[in-house]
């Protein structure tokens, strides 16, 4: 059974290719953090190595070992420190040594499965050397090996690597689908499922992690408070905030992107409130504050601020000076 939730298009495409015996030797799964890229990569690894007829069965020894990260033929390459607690940011890059080590292992036959699978999580973080080394392997792909690259931002990946991978996009899942999965599969109460589903913004992995981790909701709430407070801060306080975010950006880019995405949900919610579509808002636990702020802004001011936040995200992606970009954002009238 395919376990990834809501990614019907990608799953159907893989099922079809597998049934017709024409799976690609390299895939690129593109989508936001927590959307299900790793789950899909694990499922595909199981399909390729499952011992039952109905693949992936999820029950056989091979499927179970892959799910628990203990199959010798399924290897995950990622930046050191990813998945560790927030305070220790992950390494900036996937280094050349990690790719060299992988190249050594793909020259050997799979130990016990049918197929070796190399999952590169955060493919956009490969160093230039690492990417060039991987390219060489993709140019002459070893037998019985499938590469699965996972990326949030494919623009930072070498075009020559992209052209050798079959691309599958994993978009955010509809809120209704997340809500239903939380209630039916994770036995979350409908009310809590509704809140988590909306806050996850269609990235179901976030909602699943938040079920048992109160800290995630608290952190989310604290960040949102700081952003809401900016509306009544003076310019020096706003610049101080920009400077803190810029310092954080230098250590952990993704976390600053999360702040800005969170802020975008706030401005989108204001837009929805203003248009009388309160039932679609993301931050349902802040309906009162949203109602209050919606009265303060004109539609064009909210729209302008949404555009400015998006523009700042774009500039940061293109390596603009983070402090300058964030200070310019704070100069907006809001
Ligand atoms: Zn199986």
XYZ file of C-alpha atoms and ligand atoms in Angstrom:
335
model
C 0.000 0.000 0.000
C 1.298 3.424 -0.919
C 1.346 5.449 2.261
C 1.959 8.914 0.974
C -1.213 10.965 1.452
C -2.845 13.111 -1.206
C -0.146 12.774 -3.890
C -2.314 10.823 -6.315
C -0.761 12.197 -9.481
C 2.835 11.298 -8.560
C 1.798 7.903 -7.161
C -0.238 7.006 -10.257
C 2.618 7.967 -12.521
C 5.026 5.731 -10.574
C 2.524 2.851 -10.442
C 2.036 3.042 -14.199
C 5.764 3.133 -14.940
C 6.385 0.217 -12.604
C 3.586 -1.888 -14.125
C 4.945 -1.236 -17.604
C 8.507 -1.988 -16.523
C 9.800 1.412 -17.493
C 10.806 3.067 -14.254
C 13.440 5.733 -14.688
C 16.883 5.293 -13.124
C 16.643 8.747 -11.530
C 13.744 10.747 -10.083
C 13.477 14.261 -8.771
C 10.666 14.789 -6.260
C 9.954 18.494 -5.878
C 7.745 20.005 -3.185
C 7.720 22.016 0.038
C 9.108 20.696 3.316
C 6.961 18.008 5.036
C 4.752 17.473 1.968
C 5.581 13.752 1.692
C 8.696 13.548 -0.515
C 10.559 11.180 1.815
C 7.465 9.025 2.377
C 7.056 8.658 -1.384
C 10.774 7.863 -1.799
C 10.502 5.165 0.881
C 7.376 3.753 -0.790
C 9.150 3.575 -4.139
C 12.133 1.854 -2.490
C 9.693 -0.693 -1.048
C 8.053 -1.272 -4.449
C 11.491 -1.995 -5.916
C 12.444 -4.468 -3.183
C 9.137 -5.907 -1.895
C 8.987 -9.702 -1.628
C 5.197 -9.952 -2.111
C 3.098 -9.832 -5.278
C 1.142 -6.792 -4.215
C 3.954 -4.224 -4.006
C 4.566 -2.418 -1.711
C 2.929 -4.742 0.822
C 4.386 -2.913 3.823
C 4.443 -6.252 5.686
C 7.276 -8.340 4.273
C 10.708 -8.283 5.834
C 12.067 -6.094 3.088
C 9.284 -3.485 3.320
C 9.581 -3.369 7.105
C 13.348 -2.959 7.083
C 13.110 -0.151 4.546
C 10.446 1.617 6.639
C 12.650 1.433 9.735
C 15.764 2.615 7.893
C 17.547 -0.723 8.245
C 17.768 -2.053 4.701
C 21.350 -2.305 3.432
C 20.357 -1.456 -0.162
C 18.445 1.716 0.632
C 20.711 4.576 1.490
C 19.758 8.139 2.461
C 22.222 10.960 1.872
C 21.457 14.242 3.625
C 23.185 17.164 5.280
C 24.638 16.234 8.652
C 22.401 17.471 11.458
C 19.141 17.480 9.478
C 16.370 16.222 11.736
C 18.315 17.183 14.834
C 16.846 19.721 17.230
C 16.436 23.231 15.936
C 19.219 24.743 18.063
C 21.887 22.950 16.076
C 21.346 23.999 12.464
C 22.174 21.415 9.802
C 25.402 21.586 7.845
C 25.194 23.913 4.894
C 26.041 21.332 2.276
C 26.016 17.728 1.181
C 29.732 17.230 0.664
C 31.808 15.450 -1.951
C 32.866 12.716 0.521
C 29.242 11.680 0.951
C 28.816 11.296 -2.822
C 32.156 9.443 -3.163
C 31.119 6.988 -0.479
C 27.844 6.390 -2.338
C 29.705 5.916 -5.652
C 31.781 3.215 -4.047
C 28.704 1.339 -2.816
C 26.782 1.509 -6.128
C 29.644 -0.297 -7.835
C 28.812 -3.356 -5.753
C 25.783 -5.564 -6.374
C 22.772 -4.968 -4.088
C 23.372 -6.910 -0.865
C 20.010 -8.578 -0.580
C 17.324 -6.714 -2.461
C 16.571 -6.481 -6.154
C 17.518 -2.899 -6.425
C 19.739 -0.422 -4.701
C 18.077 2.912 -3.951
C 19.968 6.111 -3.251
C 17.795 8.862 -1.774
C 19.382 12.324 -1.731
C 17.362 14.442 0.679
C 17.895 18.172 0.093
C 19.502 17.725 -3.329
C 19.669 21.512 -3.682
C 22.235 21.553 -0.877
C 24.877 19.516 -2.716
C 28.164 21.371 -2.958
C 29.333 22.119 -6.481
C 31.901 19.325 -6.262
C 29.310 16.894 -4.932
C 26.849 17.808 -7.702
C 29.469 17.326 -10.411
C 30.432 13.958 -8.979
C 26.783 12.860 -8.875
C 26.361 14.029 -12.469
C 29.115 11.629 -13.580
C 27.250 8.732 -11.938
C 23.941 9.773 -13.504
C 25.591 9.968 -16.914
C 26.605 6.322 -16.667
C 24.005 4.906 -14.301
C 25.013 1.671 -12.582
C 22.765 -1.401 -13.037
C 20.020 -2.147 -10.516
C 20.231 1.287 -8.946
C 17.579 4.001 -8.719
C 18.392 7.526 -7.566
C 15.671 9.589 -5.898
C 16.528 13.256 -5.404
C 14.297 15.257 -3.044
C 14.265 19.036 -3.288
C 12.296 22.035 -2.099
C 13.981 24.389 -4.523
C 15.018 22.859 -7.826
C 16.410 26.167 -9.114
C 19.578 25.539 -7.129
C 20.241 22.180 -8.817
C 22.541 21.858 -11.842
C 20.427 21.849 -15.034
C 22.515 18.927 -16.285
C 21.393 16.898 -13.252
C 17.753 17.972 -13.701
C 17.793 16.857 -17.325
C 18.762 13.339 -16.240
C 15.964 12.930 -13.723
C 12.287 12.338 -14.217
C 10.569 15.144 -12.362
C 7.534 14.555 -10.151
C 5.939 17.485 -8.392
C 4.382 17.067 -4.940
C 2.132 20.071 -4.285
C 0.620 20.913 -0.875
C -2.277 18.584 -0.079
C -5.817 20.051 0.232
C -6.592 20.951 3.851
C -9.655 18.668 3.768
C -7.462 15.660 2.845
C -5.028 16.400 5.688
C -7.900 16.807 8.155
C -9.500 13.517 7.105
C -6.196 11.606 7.336
C -5.515 12.993 10.819
C -8.944 11.911 12.054
C -9.066 8.500 10.357
C -5.463 7.325 10.528
C -4.062 9.179 13.521
C -7.292 9.318 15.589
C -7.018 13.052 16.231
C -10.234 14.774 17.375
C -11.985 16.616 14.507
C -11.481 20.015 16.138
C -7.738 19.580 16.656
C -7.393 17.965 13.224
C -8.999 21.047 11.691
C -6.512 23.385 13.395
C -3.450 21.249 12.565
C -4.580 20.727 8.970
C -4.969 24.448 8.359
C -1.700 25.373 10.082
C 0.173 22.700 8.123
C -0.683 24.529 4.943
C -1.093 21.224 3.118
C 2.234 19.815 4.333
C 0.885 16.812 6.172
C 4.219 15.796 7.726
C 4.157 18.990 9.790
C 0.662 18.192 11.093
C 1.625 14.594 11.957
C 4.716 15.754 13.872
C 2.633 18.375 15.695
C 0.113 15.776 16.978
C 2.400 14.722 19.821
C 4.649 17.731 19.974
C 3.080 20.660 21.785
C 6.318 22.604 21.260
C 5.642 22.887 17.547
C 2.307 24.600 18.116
C 3.809 26.798 20.830
C 6.696 27.806 18.593
C 4.280 28.505 15.766
C 2.203 30.626 18.111
C 5.238 32.523 19.465
C 6.494 33.311 15.968
C 3.086 34.522 14.898
C 2.858 36.770 17.990
C 6.185 38.407 17.086
C 4.981 39.022 13.544
C 1.627 40.427 14.650
C 3.433 42.692 17.128
C 5.443 44.246 14.285
C 2.301 46.077 13.166
C 2.458 48.220 16.314
C 6.268 48.476 16.554
C 8.276 51.564 15.705
C 10.935 51.532 13.013
C 13.858 50.840 15.343
C 12.100 47.773 16.763
C 11.332 46.583 13.244
C 14.969 47.023 12.194
C 16.078 45.118 15.285
C 13.770 42.277 14.224
C 15.176 42.402 10.671
C 18.702 42.214 12.025
C 17.868 39.168 14.192
C 16.283 37.386 11.242
C 19.278 38.236 9.043
C 21.663 36.746 11.613
C 19.487 33.643 11.739
C 19.471 33.479 7.935
C 23.232 33.141 7.886
C 22.998 30.062 10.097
C 19.799 28.478 8.858
C 18.166 29.784 5.689
C 15.174 27.480 5.812
C 14.049 28.755 9.201
C 13.835 32.350 7.888
C 11.842 31.143 4.897
C 9.457 29.514 7.387
C 9.052 32.845 9.219
C 8.209 34.609 5.982
C 5.837 31.860 4.882
C 4.112 32.124 8.236
C 3.794 35.869 7.781
C 2.316 35.291 4.328
C -0.397 33.078 5.827
C -1.248 36.009 8.094
C -1.620 38.490 5.239
C -3.576 35.970 3.163
C -5.904 35.429 6.119
C -6.432 39.197 6.385
C -7.309 39.257 2.708
C -9.833 36.431 3.226
C -11.360 38.158 6.281
C -11.691 41.384 4.360
C -13.469 39.531 1.553
C -15.883 37.783 3.928
C -14.308 34.331 3.462
C -13.451 33.646 7.106
C -14.155 29.908 6.719
C -11.009 29.523 4.569
C -8.490 31.163 6.903
C -5.368 29.292 8.041
C -4.938 30.725 11.538
C -8.355 29.760 12.895
C -7.080 30.066 16.451
C -6.526 33.813 15.827
C -9.840 34.761 14.346
C -10.329 37.607 16.837
C -6.957 39.223 16.137
C -7.498 38.810 12.404
C -10.884 40.507 12.600
C -9.336 43.385 14.511
C -6.431 43.870 12.110
C -8.602 43.443 9.016
C -10.389 46.634 10.041
C -7.094 48.524 10.126
C -5.943 47.869 6.574
C -7.303 48.606 3.135
C -7.466 45.754 0.626
C -4.691 47.310 -1.428
C -2.441 47.667 1.656
C -2.880 43.962 2.470
C -2.275 42.999 -1.133
C 0.820 45.233 -1.267
C 2.259 43.658 1.888
C 1.663 40.140 0.523
C 3.579 41.107 -2.604
C 6.415 42.607 -0.545
C 6.851 39.474 1.567
C 6.901 37.325 -1.584
C 9.421 39.661 -3.195
C 11.686 39.427 -0.125
C 11.520 35.619 -0.289
C 12.479 35.755 -3.946
C 15.413 38.080 -3.230
C 16.679 35.862 -0.411
C 16.478 32.838 -2.730
C 18.628 34.760 -5.176
C 21.254 35.486 -2.528
C 20.446 39.134 -1.875
C 22.021 40.660 1.231
C 19.610 39.299 3.899
C 19.825 42.284 6.227
C 19.189 44.774 3.451
C 16.302 42.752 1.976
C 14.638 42.332 5.374
C 15.120 45.995 6.325
C 13.503 47.077 3.063
C 10.570 44.805 3.918
C 10.255 46.506 7.315
C 10.104 49.925 5.670
C 6.685 49.072 4.237
C 3.766 50.867 5.800
C 1.822 48.251 7.682
Zn 6.710 -5.945 0.889
